[in-house]
C-alpha cells in the first residue's frame, strides 16, 4: 500500500479540518473535504529532522541562515527554472500574512486593488480590512473552463487600480496560467503601472503536462513590479508550522515590506518551521513526484464517478492544486440550499462556492488530497444523496 493510501487518524490533534467539524458544519457527521491541507504525512526526512531538532531540547531564537536561503534558491531554480538572488527573500508566518503586509506597505487607503473572482476567500479581507477598494475582474467560465477577461482587466486598470492580486495557480478554479496569459497580464501591468502581488503557494502542485511559471520570471521589467508569495506548506503539508517567504527583486518595495513586517513584530520563522522548510526543499522531491501521481489519480476518479453515475455535477477542468471546483448548477439549488444539501443529505464537508464571490454561487470546492478510501467514501456519499434527491 502506498504511503498516500494509509489512513491517518487526525482526530484530537487540534486539526481545523477534522476537529472543527461541529463548529463549521454544525455536525461532526460530515466527512471533511474542505480546508486546504492534506490527510498525508509529510516526507519522512522532514519528520526525522523535526524529531532530531526536538531531541536537542533547546528552542531559543532561530535564525534563517544561508543554508535555508540556499534551499529556496535551488528549489525555485530546479522546479520552476526561476533564478533568484537570496537577497530578494523576506520571511513570514504565512502567505496570507504576506498579502496583508504587501497591501499595507505598497498601497494606500482608498487605492483600488483587483482580484479575479471566484477566488481564495482571504483576498477579500486583505483588501477590505485595510480600507482599500476591492475591484473585481471576474474570470470567464465557458465549456467547463476558466479564462481571463483581458478587456475587462485593462478597463479596471485604466480606472486607476494600483495593484493586482494574482492567484497562480488559481484557487479554487484550478487553472495553471499559460505563459501567453501571464505575458498579457504583465504587459497590462507595465502599461498601466499596476504592481502585482502574486500568491503562488500552489505552484508546485501542477497536474498532467501543466507547468507553473512564476509571474516574476516573465521579464526583468515585470519582476521589478512583482511581489511573489510562496511557501512549502501546501506542497508538503506543513501549514501548521507557519513558514513562508516572499520574493521581491525591487529593493525599494522589499524594504517597504520588510519595514511593515518589522512594525508588526513579524518576519522571524519559528524553529520547527525553519527546519521543515529547509528539509522539505532539500529532500522532498521524490515524495512530491509521488504525490502528484496520487492527486492526478484522485482527480480522474472523481470526474469518472460523477459522470458514470449521471449526477449532473461537472468537475471544472483542473490543471493544478488538490482542490476540485465542482459545478453544481444542474441541482437547481440556491447557495444556501446547496450548502445544506451537502451537509445534511450528502454528509460531506465541502467549501461553499459562494464564499469565493457571487461567481461561485453554484459551485462547491472539494479537497482530494486524501487516501483513496476517504475519497471513495466522500464520492459515494455524494452520489447516493443525489440519486435519492
mmCIF file of C-alpha atoms in Angstrom:
data_model
loop_
_atom_site.group_PDB
_atom_site.id
_atom_site.type_symbol
_atom_site.label_atom_id
_atom_site.label_comp_id
_atom_site.label_asym_id
_atom_site.label_seq_id
_atom_site.Cartn_x
_atom_site.Cartn_y
_atom_site.Cartn_z
ATOM 1 C CA UNK A 1 0.000 0.000 0.000
ATOM 2 C CA UNK A 2 1.237 3.461 -0.906
ATOM 3 C CA UNK A 3 2.023 5.767 1.990
ATOM 4 C CA UNK A 4 -0.537 8.082 0.397
ATOM 5 C CA UNK A 5 -3.250 5.453 0.825
ATOM 6 C CA UNK A 6 -2.629 4.982 4.544
ATOM 7 C CA UNK A 7 -5.419 6.392 6.698
ATOM 8 C CA UNK A 8 -4.106 8.879 9.250
ATOM 9 C CA UNK A 9 -6.286 9.383 12.330
ATOM 10 C CA UNK A 10 -6.314 13.152 12.722
ATOM 11 C CA UNK A 11 -8.990 13.377 15.400
ATOM 12 C CA UNK A 12 -7.983 15.017 18.689
ATOM 13 C CA UNK A 13 -4.899 16.634 17.141
ATOM 14 C CA UNK A 14 -6.485 20.105 17.151
ATOM 15 C CA UNK A 15 -6.962 19.697 13.416
ATOM 16 C CA UNK A 16 -9.041 22.505 11.909
ATOM 17 C CA UNK A 17 -10.146 20.146 9.153
ATOM 18 C CA UNK A 18 -11.315 17.300 11.405
ATOM 19 C CA UNK A 19 -11.781 18.587 14.948
ATOM 20 C CA UNK A 20 -13.633 21.764 13.925
ATOM 21 C CA UNK A 21 -16.406 19.998 12.008
ATOM 22 C CA UNK A 22 -19.079 20.718 14.610
ATOM 23 C CA UNK A 23 -18.153 24.394 14.730
ATOM 24 C CA UNK A 24 -18.061 24.782 10.937
ATOM 25 C CA UNK A 25 -20.845 22.457 9.759
ATOM 26 C CA UNK A 26 -22.973 22.206 12.936
ATOM 27 C CA UNK A 27 -22.414 18.450 12.918
ATOM 28 C CA UNK A 28 -19.487 16.093 13.269
ATOM 29 C CA UNK A 29 -21.065 13.554 10.901
ATOM 30 C CA UNK A 30 -19.695 15.119 7.732
ATOM 31 C CA UNK A 31 -16.624 13.705 6.032
ATOM 32 C CA UNK A 32 -14.287 16.728 5.911
ATOM 33 C CA UNK A 33 -13.065 17.509 2.404
ATOM 34 C CA UNK A 34 -12.754 21.243 2.733
ATOM 35 C CA UNK A 35 -9.894 23.312 4.217
ATOM 36 C CA UNK A 36 -6.736 23.111 2.113
ATOM 37 C CA UNK A 37 -4.467 20.761 3.981
ATOM 38 C CA UNK A 38 -3.733 17.133 3.151
ATOM 39 C CA UNK A 39 -4.506 13.935 5.033
ATOM 40 C CA UNK A 40 -0.985 12.707 4.291
ATOM 41 C CA UNK A 41 2.096 12.602 6.454
ATOM 42 C CA UNK A 42 4.891 14.945 5.461
ATOM 43 C CA UNK A 43 8.032 13.421 3.885
ATOM 44 C CA UNK A 44 9.868 11.096 6.259
ATOM 45 C CA UNK A 45 13.031 13.180 6.013
ATOM 46 C CA UNK A 46 11.084 16.156 7.352
ATOM 47 C CA UNK A 47 9.683 14.098 10.217
ATOM 48 C CA UNK A 48 13.143 12.803 11.084
ATOM 49 C CA UNK A 49 14.625 16.301 11.020
ATOM 50 C CA UNK A 50 11.890 17.609 13.315
ATOM 51 C CA UNK A 51 12.409 14.750 15.772
ATOM 52 C CA UNK A 52 16.149 15.373 15.755
ATOM 53 C CA UNK A 53 15.626 19.068 16.415
ATOM 54 C CA UNK A 54 13.152 18.266 19.209
ATOM 55 C CA UNK A 55 15.608 15.912 20.868
ATOM 56 C CA UNK A 56 18.111 18.746 21.065
ATOM 57 C CA UNK A 57 15.693 20.247 23.544
ATOM 58 C CA UNK A 58 16.610 23.937 23.350
ATOM 59 C CA UNK A 59 14.241 26.161 21.409
ATOM 60 C CA UNK A 60 15.717 29.629 21.520
ATOM 61 C CA UNK A 61 15.506 32.337 18.883
ATOM 62 C CA UNK A 62 16.229 30.815 15.491
ATOM 63 C CA UNK A 63 17.962 32.417 12.533
ATOM 64 C CA UNK A 64 17.150 31.938 8.868
ATOM 65 C CA UNK A 65 20.704 31.269 7.749
ATOM 66 C CA UNK A 66 22.353 30.895 4.360
ATOM 67 C CA UNK A 67 21.602 27.162 4.169
ATOM 68 C CA UNK A 68 17.866 27.829 4.439
ATOM 69 C CA UNK A 69 18.051 30.563 1.812
ATOM 70 C CA UNK A 70 20.085 28.323 -0.492
ATOM 71 C CA UNK A 71 17.460 25.579 -0.226
ATOM 72 C CA UNK A 72 14.831 28.016 -1.510
ATOM 73 C CA UNK A 73 17.021 29.417 -4.283
ATOM 74 C CA UNK A 74 17.900 25.918 -5.503
ATOM 75 C CA UNK A 75 14.305 24.666 -5.305
ATOM 76 C CA UNK A 76 12.948 27.529 -7.389
ATOM 77 C CA UNK A 77 15.697 27.037 -9.946
ATOM 78 C CA UNK A 78 15.242 23.270 -10.214
ATOM 79 C CA UNK A 79 11.449 23.026 -10.086
ATOM 80 C CA UNK A 80 10.485 26.282 -11.808
ATOM 81 C CA UNK A 81 13.542 27.368 -13.781
ATOM 82 C CA UNK A 82 13.467 30.641 -11.848
ATOM 83 C CA UNK A 83 16.819 32.042 -10.833
ATOM 84 C CA UNK A 84 16.555 34.411 -7.899
ATOM 85 C CA UNK A 85 19.018 36.230 -5.674
ATOM 86 C CA UNK A 86 18.865 35.241 -1.999
ATOM 87 C CA UNK A 87 18.844 38.945 -1.118
ATOM 88 C CA UNK A 88 15.336 39.108 -2.584
ATOM 89 C CA UNK A 89 13.927 36.913 0.193
ATOM 90 C CA UNK A 90 11.792 38.019 3.124
ATOM 91 C CA UNK A 91 10.189 35.622 5.624
ATOM 92 C CA UNK A 92 6.696 35.377 7.028
ATOM 93 C CA UNK A 93 4.462 33.064 9.087
ATOM 94 C CA UNK A 94 2.202 32.513 6.084
ATOM 95 C CA UNK A 95 1.175 33.677 2.639
ATOM 96 C CA UNK A 96 -1.975 35.394 3.912
ATOM 97 C CA UNK A 97 0.171 37.370 6.354
ATOM 98 C CA UNK A 98 2.425 38.300 3.440
ATOM 99 C CA UNK A 99 -0.540 39.523 1.415
ATOM 100 C CA UNK A 100 -1.632 41.762 4.277
ATOM 101 C CA UNK A 101 1.875 43.171 4.640
ATOM 102 C CA UNK A 102 2.274 43.806 0.906
ATOM 103 C CA UNK A 103 -1.053 45.629 0.671
ATOM 104 C CA UNK A 104 -0.207 47.799 3.681
ATOM 105 C CA UNK A 105 3.330 48.525 2.508
ATOM 106 C CA UNK A 106 2.723 49.214 -1.164
ATOM 107 C CA UNK A 107 -0.755 50.740 -1.419
ATOM 108 C CA UNK A 108 -2.646 53.479 0.394
ATOM 109 C CA UNK A 109 -6.142 53.652 1.904
ATOM 110 C CA UNK A 110 -8.652 54.164 -0.871
ATOM 111 C CA UNK A 111 -6.467 52.584 -3.557
ATOM 112 C CA UNK A 112 -8.150 50.169 -5.941
ATOM 113 C CA UNK A 113 -6.931 46.561 -5.852
ATOM 114 C CA UNK A 114 -8.022 43.996 -8.453
ATOM 115 C CA UNK A 115 -8.858 40.351 -7.769
ATOM 116 C CA UNK A 116 -10.036 37.723 -10.248
ATOM 117 C CA UNK A 117 -13.162 36.072 -8.899
ATOM 118 C CA UNK A 118 -14.163 33.452 -7.905
ATOM 119 C CA UNK A 119 -11.018 33.476 -5.798
ATOM 120 C CA UNK A 120 -9.430 32.447 -2.498
ATOM 121 C CA UNK A 121 -11.576 33.975 0.235
ATOM 122 C CA UNK A 122 -8.852 35.824 2.246
ATOM 123 C CA UNK A 123 -8.213 38.064 -0.768
ATOM 124 C CA UNK A 124 -11.441 39.914 0.024
ATOM 125 C CA UNK A 125 -10.450 40.527 3.636
ATOM 126 C CA UNK A 126 -6.892 41.520 2.721
ATOM 127 C CA UNK A 127 -8.320 44.399 0.699
ATOM 128 C CA UNK A 128 -11.346 45.404 2.766
ATOM 129 C CA UNK A 129 -9.683 45.281 6.176
ATOM 130 C CA UNK A 130 -7.119 47.880 5.111
ATOM 131 C CA UNK A 131 -9.657 50.281 3.591
ATOM 132 C CA UNK A 132 -8.639 49.645 0.003
ATOM 133 C CA UNK A 133 -11.242 49.457 -2.767
ATOM 134 C CA UNK A 134 -11.969 45.952 -3.985
ATOM 135 C CA UNK A 135 -12.264 45.739 -7.765
ATOM 136 C CA UNK A 136 -13.363 42.521 -9.467
ATOM 137 C CA UNK A 137 -12.114 41.215 -12.789
ATOM 138 C CA UNK A 138 -14.351 38.112 -12.925
ATOM 139 C CA UNK A 139 -12.947 35.128 -14.759
ATOM 140 C CA UNK A 140 -14.875 33.896 -17.796
ATOM 141 C CA UNK A 141 -16.465 30.453 -17.407
ATOM 142 C CA UNK A 142 -17.268 28.623 -20.623
ATOM 143 C CA UNK A 143 -17.270 24.959 -21.652
ATOM 144 C CA UNK A 144 -16.206 23.842 -18.186
ATOM 145 C CA UNK A 145 -13.079 26.014 -18.292
ATOM 146 C CA UNK A 146 -11.990 29.392 -16.973
ATOM 147 C CA UNK A 147 -10.137 32.125 -18.828
ATOM 148 C CA UNK A 148 -9.224 35.750 -18.120
ATOM 149 C CA UNK A 149 -11.333 38.590 -19.455
ATOM 150 C CA UNK A 150 -8.443 40.767 -20.606
ATOM 151 C CA UNK A 151 -10.604 43.572 -21.937
ATOM 152 C CA UNK A 152 -12.257 43.964 -18.560
ATOM 153 C CA UNK A 153 -8.896 43.656 -16.798
ATOM 154 C CA UNK A 154 -7.454 46.512 -18.819
ATOM 155 C CA UNK A 155 -10.540 48.616 -18.254
ATOM 156 C CA UNK A 156 -10.226 48.132 -14.476
ATOM 157 C CA UNK A 157 -6.564 49.110 -14.683
ATOM 158 C CA UNK A 158 -7.429 52.212 -16.725
ATOM 159 C CA UNK A 159 -9.786 53.224 -13.948
ATOM 160 C CA UNK A 160 -6.828 53.713 -11.649
ATOM 161 C CA UNK A 161 -6.112 50.379 -9.975
ATOM 162 C CA UNK A 162 -2.834 50.367 -8.076
ATOM 163 C CA UNK A 163 -2.394 46.622 -7.563
ATOM 164 C CA UNK A 164 -3.492 43.209 -8.802
ATOM 165 C CA UNK A 165 -3.525 40.178 -6.527
ATOM 166 C CA UNK A 166 -2.833 37.273 -8.861
ATOM 167 C CA UNK A 167 -3.680 33.737 -7.772
ATOM 168 C CA UNK A 168 -1.354 31.426 -9.693
ATOM 169 C CA UNK A 169 -2.160 28.542 -9.904
ATOM 170 C CA UNK A 170 -5.682 29.712 -9.275
ATOM 171 C CA UNK A 171 -7.592 28.654 -6.170
ATOM 172 C CA UNK A 172 -10.348 27.489 -6.469
ATOM 173 C CA UNK A 173 -10.804 27.070 -10.243
ATOM 174 C CA UNK A 174 -7.611 25.057 -10.758
ATOM 175 C CA UNK A 175 -6.146 26.976 -13.693
ATOM 176 C CA UNK A 176 -2.404 26.927 -14.254
ATOM 177 C CA UNK A 177 -1.955 30.074 -16.277
ATOM 178 C CA UNK A 178 -0.144 29.624 -19.585
ATOM 179 C CA UNK A 179 2.864 31.755 -20.497
ATOM 180 C CA UNK A 180 0.806 33.663 -23.062
ATOM 181 C CA UNK A 181 -1.755 34.596 -20.421
ATOM 182 C CA UNK A 182 0.905 35.681 -17.938
ATOM 183 C CA UNK A 183 2.643 37.745 -20.609
ATOM 184 C CA UNK A 184 -0.612 39.560 -21.392
ATOM 185 C CA UNK A 185 -1.153 40.308 -17.697
ATOM 186 C CA UNK A 186 2.435 41.519 -17.417
ATOM 187 C CA UNK A 187 2.065 43.796 -20.438
ATOM 188 C CA UNK A 188 -1.036 45.377 -18.905
ATOM 189 C CA UNK A 189 0.601 45.828 -15.511
ATOM 190 C CA UNK A 190 3.587 47.533 -17.109
ATOM 191 C CA UNK A 191 1.434 49.694 -19.390
ATOM 192 C CA UNK A 192 -0.803 50.915 -16.569
ATOM 193 C CA UNK A 193 1.792 50.872 -13.766
ATOM 194 C CA UNK A 194 -0.055 48.302 -11.660
ATOM 195 C CA UNK A 195 2.017 46.286 -9.208
ATOM 196 C CA UNK A 196 1.322 42.564 -8.957
ATOM 197 C CA UNK A 197 1.133 40.657 -5.676
ATOM 198 C CA UNK A 198 1.336 37.024 -6.793
ATOM 199 C CA UNK A 199 0.063 34.278 -4.498
ATOM 200 C CA UNK A 200 1.920 31.244 -5.865
ATOM 201 C CA UNK A 201 1.562 28.905 -2.892
ATOM 202 C CA UNK A 202 0.170 26.127 -5.126
ATOM 203 C CA UNK A 203 2.971 26.487 -7.677
ATOM 204 C CA UNK A 204 4.490 23.067 -7.012
ATOM 205 C CA UNK A 205 1.141 21.300 -7.430
ATOM 206 C CA UNK A 206 0.563 21.112 -11.167
ATOM 207 C CA UNK A 207 -1.052 18.138 -12.876
ATOM 208 C CA UNK A 208 -0.566 16.357 -16.195
ATOM 209 C CA UNK A 209 1.657 18.349 -18.541
ATOM 210 C CA UNK A 210 0.868 21.713 -16.993
ATOM 211 C CA UNK A 211 3.795 23.808 -15.808
ATOM 212 C CA UNK A 212 3.746 26.620 -13.287
ATOM 213 C CA UNK A 213 5.574 29.722 -14.471
ATOM 214 C CA UNK A 214 6.419 32.245 -11.741
ATOM 215 C CA UNK A 215 4.930 35.556 -12.806
ATOM 216 C CA UNK A 216 8.082 37.471 -11.900
ATOM 217 C CA UNK A 217 10.133 35.237 -14.207
ATOM 218 C CA UNK A 218 8.337 36.557 -17.305
ATOM 219 C CA UNK A 219 10.702 39.515 -17.669
ATOM 220 C CA UNK A 220 13.029 41.730 -15.666
ATOM 221 C CA UNK A 221 10.600 44.599 -16.111
ATOM 222 C CA UNK A 222 7.672 42.748 -14.546
ATOM 223 C CA UNK A 223 9.931 41.253 -11.857
ATOM 224 C CA UNK A 224 10.606 44.832 -10.761
ATOM 225 C CA UNK A 225 6.838 45.286 -10.214
ATOM 226 C CA UNK A 226 6.025 41.931 -8.592
ATOM 227 C CA UNK A 227 5.886 40.589 -5.060
ATOM 228 C CA UNK A 228 5.762 36.783 -5.061
ATOM 229 C CA UNK A 229 4.369 34.968 -2.024
ATOM 230 C CA UNK A 230 5.335 31.290 -1.710
ATOM 231 C CA UNK A 231 5.696 28.501 0.856
ATOM 232 C CA UNK A 232 6.290 24.757 1.147
ATOM 233 C CA UNK A 233 3.140 24.445 3.248
ATOM 234 C CA UNK A 234 0.684 23.296 0.569
ATOM 235 C CA UNK A 235 3.342 21.261 -1.240
ATOM 236 C CA UNK A 236 4.469 19.178 1.745
ATOM 237 C CA UNK A 237 1.511 19.580 4.146
ATOM 238 C CA UNK A 238 3.343 21.855 6.569
ATOM 239 C CA UNK A 239 0.757 24.626 7.058
ATOM 240 C CA UNK A 240 0.702 24.276 10.844
ATOM 241 C CA UNK A 241 4.423 25.015 11.048
ATOM 242 C CA UNK A 242 3.940 28.532 9.661
ATOM 243 C CA UNK A 243 6.890 29.053 7.364
ATOM 244 C CA UNK A 244 6.650 31.051 4.140
ATOM 245 C CA UNK A 245 8.634 33.599 2.191
ATOM 246 C CA UNK A 246 8.333 36.486 -0.227
ATOM 247 C CA UNK A 247 10.492 37.062 -3.299
ATOM 248 C CA UNK A 248 10.880 40.739 -4.262
ATOM 249 C CA UNK A 249 13.520 41.819 -6.772
ATOM 250 C CA UNK A 250 12.704 45.518 -6.373
ATOM 251 C CA UNK A 251 14.820 46.734 -3.468
ATOM 252 C CA UNK A 252 12.613 49.714 -2.648
ATOM 253 C CA UNK A 253 9.462 47.591 -2.478
ATOM 254 C CA UNK A 254 11.263 44.909 -0.480
ATOM 255 C CA UNK A 255 12.459 47.421 2.077
ATOM 256 C CA UNK A 256 8.919 48.775 2.480
ATOM 257 C CA UNK A 257 7.557 45.259 3.020
ATOM 258 C CA UNK A 258 10.311 44.388 5.489
ATOM 259 C CA UNK A 259 9.638 47.613 7.392
ATOM 260 C CA UNK A 260 5.951 46.706 7.574
ATOM 261 C CA UNK A 261 6.805 43.257 8.948
ATOM 262 C CA UNK A 262 9.131 44.838 11.485
ATOM 263 C CA UNK A 263 6.478 47.296 12.642
ATOM 264 C CA UNK A 264 4.174 44.358 13.394
ATOM 265 C CA UNK A 265 6.849 42.299 15.149
ATOM 266 C CA UNK A 266 6.832 39.704 12.377
ATOM 267 C CA UNK A 267 9.384 38.312 9.944
ATOM 268 C CA UNK A 268 11.072 35.589 12.021
ATOM 269 C CA UNK A 269 10.397 31.911 11.281
ATOM 270 C CA UNK A 270 9.728 29.612 14.204
ATOM 271 C CA UNK A 271 12.307 26.924 14.953
ATOM 272 C CA UNK A 272 10.352 23.974 13.590
ATOM 273 C CA UNK A 273 9.121 25.807 10.508
ATOM 274 C CA UNK A 274 12.701 26.719 9.701
ATOM 275 C CA UNK A 275 13.798 23.074 9.896
ATOM 276 C CA UNK A 276 10.827 21.788 7.910
ATOM 277 C CA UNK A 277 11.188 24.324 5.109
ATOM 278 C CA UNK A 278 14.854 23.556 4.510
ATOM 279 C CA UNK A 279 14.486 19.778 4.789
ATOM 280 C CA UNK A 280 11.460 19.608 2.507
ATOM 281 C CA UNK A 281 13.216 21.562 -0.220
ATOM 282 C CA UNK A 282 16.401 19.529 0.137
ATOM 283 C CA UNK A 283 14.890 16.053 0.341
ATOM 284 C CA UNK A 284 11.197 16.172 -0.592
ATOM 285 C CA UNK A 285 11.297 15.984 -4.369
ATOM 286 C CA UNK A 286 10.642 12.249 -4.722
ATOM 287 C CA UNK A 287 7.769 12.475 -2.226
ATOM 288 C CA UNK A 288 6.282 15.344 -4.233
ATOM 289 C CA UNK A 289 6.515 13.473 -7.520
ATOM 290 C CA UNK A 290 4.649 10.537 -5.960
ATOM 291 C CA UNK A 291 2.062 12.915 -4.508
ATOM 292 C CA UNK A 292 1.357 14.441 -7.912
ATOM 293 C CA UNK A 293 0.609 10.996 -9.330
ATOM 294 C CA UNK A 294 -1.841 10.366 -6.477
ATOM 295 C CA UNK A 295 -3.562 13.709 -6.987
ATOM 296 C CA UNK A 296 -3.980 13.055 -10.692
ATOM 297 C CA UNK A 297 -5.411 9.618 -9.922
ATOM 298 C CA UNK A 298 -7.814 11.106 -7.387
ATOM 299 C CA UNK A 299 -8.924 13.860 -9.751
ATOM 300 C CA UNK A 300 -9.633 11.381 -12.513
ATOM 301 C CA UNK A 301 -11.562 9.135 -10.125
ATOM 302 C CA UNK A 302 -13.906 11.930 -9.058
ATOM 303 C CA UNK A 303 -14.521 13.019 -12.646
ATOM 304 C CA UNK A 304 -15.232 9.444 -13.746
ATOM 305 C CA UNK A 305 -17.564 8.613 -10.854
ATOM 306 C CA UNK A 306 -19.636 11.783 -11.137
ATOM 307 C CA UNK A 307 -20.054 11.187 -14.866
ATOM 308 C CA UNK A 308 -20.693 7.438 -14.626
ATOM 309 C CA UNK A 309 -23.477 7.900 -12.098
ATOM 310 C CA UNK A 310 -25.020 10.777 -14.045
ATOM 311 C CA UNK A 311 -25.009 13.092 -11.079
ATOM 312 C CA UNK A 312 -25.209 16.212 -13.219
ATOM 313 C CA UNK A 313 -22.192 17.580 -11.369
ATOM 314 C CA UNK A 314 -19.288 18.769 -13.501
ATOM 315 C CA UNK A 315 -15.710 18.994 -12.291
ATOM 316 C CA UNK A 316 -14.173 22.091 -13.837
ATOM 317 C CA UNK A 317 -11.110 21.208 -15.897
ATOM 318 C CA UNK A 318 -8.397 21.109 -13.249
ATOM 319 C CA UNK A 319 -4.762 21.777 -14.132
ATOM 320 C CA UNK A 320 -3.306 22.279 -10.678
ATOM 321 C CA UNK A 321 -3.802 22.288 -6.879
ATOM 322 C CA UNK A 322 -5.518 19.458 -4.987
ATOM 323 C CA UNK A 323 -8.827 21.321 -4.956
ATOM 324 C CA UNK A 324 -11.659 20.476 -7.336
ATOM 325 C CA UNK A 325 -14.112 23.193 -8.339
ATOM 326 C CA UNK A 326 -17.425 21.444 -8.944
ATOM 327 C CA UNK A 327 -20.253 22.966 -10.962
ATOM 328 C CA UNK A 328 -23.497 22.039 -9.186
ATOM 329 C CA UNK A 329 -25.841 24.198 -11.257
ATOM 330 C CA UNK A 330 -27.788 21.180 -12.521
ATOM 331 C CA UNK A 331 -29.045 20.570 -8.979
ATOM 332 C CA UNK A 332 -31.069 23.794 -9.333
ATOM 333 C CA UNK A 333 -30.416 24.962 -5.783
ATOM 334 C CA UNK A 334 -29.602 28.394 -4.432
ATOM 335 C CA UNK A 335 -26.345 28.747 -2.464
ATOM 336 C CA UNK A 336 -27.939 28.116 0.934
ATOM 337 C CA UNK A 337 -29.888 25.087 -0.321
ATOM 338 C CA UNK A 338 -26.733 23.698 -1.926
ATOM 339 C CA UNK A 339 -24.767 24.122 1.291
ATOM 340 C CA UNK A 340 -27.484 22.424 3.351
ATOM 341 C CA UNK A 341 -27.773 19.576 0.849
ATOM 342 C CA UNK A 342 -24.071 18.799 1.083
ATOM 343 C CA UNK A 343 -24.066 18.861 4.872
ATOM 344 C CA UNK A 344 -27.402 17.236 5.736
ATOM 345 C CA UNK A 345 -28.076 14.929 2.795
ATOM 346 C CA UNK A 346 -24.663 14.015 1.412
ATOM 347 C CA UNK A 347 -22.858 14.464 4.753
ATOM 348 C CA UNK A 348 -19.708 15.740 3.100
ATOM 349 C CA UNK A 349 -17.944 18.850 4.332
ATOM 350 C CA UNK A 350 -17.075 20.945 1.274
ATOM 351 C CA UNK A 351 -16.311 24.641 0.839
ATOM 352 C CA UNK A 352 -19.383 26.539 -0.423
ATOM 353 C CA UNK A 353 -18.570 28.233 -3.696
ATOM 354 C CA UNK A 354 -20.419 31.387 -2.645
ATOM 355 C CA UNK A 355 -17.609 32.210 -0.214
ATOM 356 C CA UNK A 356 -15.309 32.824 -3.197
ATOM 357 C CA UNK A 357 -17.576 35.523 -4.587
ATOM 358 C CA UNK A 358 -21.038 35.541 -6.142
ATOM 359 C CA UNK A 359 -19.495 33.978 -9.242
ATOM 360 C CA UNK A 360 -19.178 30.782 -7.188
ATOM 361 C CA UNK A 361 -22.811 30.568 -6.081
ATOM 362 C CA UNK A 362 -23.471 27.333 -7.979
ATOM 363 C CA UNK A 363 -20.189 25.652 -7.091
ATOM 364 C CA UNK A 364 -18.566 23.663 -4.293
ATOM 365 C CA UNK A 365 -14.859 23.132 -3.616
ATOM 366 C CA UNK A 366 -13.617 19.628 -2.807
ATOM 367 C CA UNK A 367 -10.223 18.742 -1.324
ATOM 368 C CA UNK A 368 -8.960 15.497 -2.901
ATOM 369 C CA UNK A 369 -5.637 15.307 -1.014
ATOM 370 C CA UNK A 370 -6.657 12.243 0.938
ATOM 371 C CA UNK A 371 -6.281 8.439 0.784
ATOM 372 C CA UNK A 372 -8.302 6.619 -1.879
ATOM 373 C CA UNK A 373 -10.609 5.067 0.733
ATOM 374 C CA UNK A 374 -11.528 8.504 2.090
ATOM 375 C CA UNK A 375 -12.120 9.848 -1.391
ATOM 376 C CA UNK A 376 -14.298 6.869 -2.335
ATOM 377 C CA UNK A 377 -16.388 7.332 0.789
ATOM 378 C CA UNK A 378 -16.886 11.022 0.061
ATOM 379 C CA UNK A 379 -17.833 10.482 -3.571
ATOM 380 C CA UNK A 380 -20.174 7.611 -2.727
ATOM 381 C CA UNK A 381 -21.960 9.778 -0.172
ATOM 382 C CA UNK A 382 -22.374 12.480 -2.783
ATOM 383 C CA UNK A 383 -23.649 10.089 -5.469
ATOM 384 C CA UNK A 384 -26.168 8.418 -3.136
ATOM 385 C CA UNK A 385 -27.516 11.740 -1.930
ATOM 386 C CA UNK A 386 -28.064 12.979 -5.487
ATOM 387 C CA UNK A 387 -29.696 9.732 -6.560
ATOM 388 C CA UNK A 388 -32.038 9.892 -3.570
ATOM 389 C CA UNK A 389 -32.884 13.566 -4.062
#
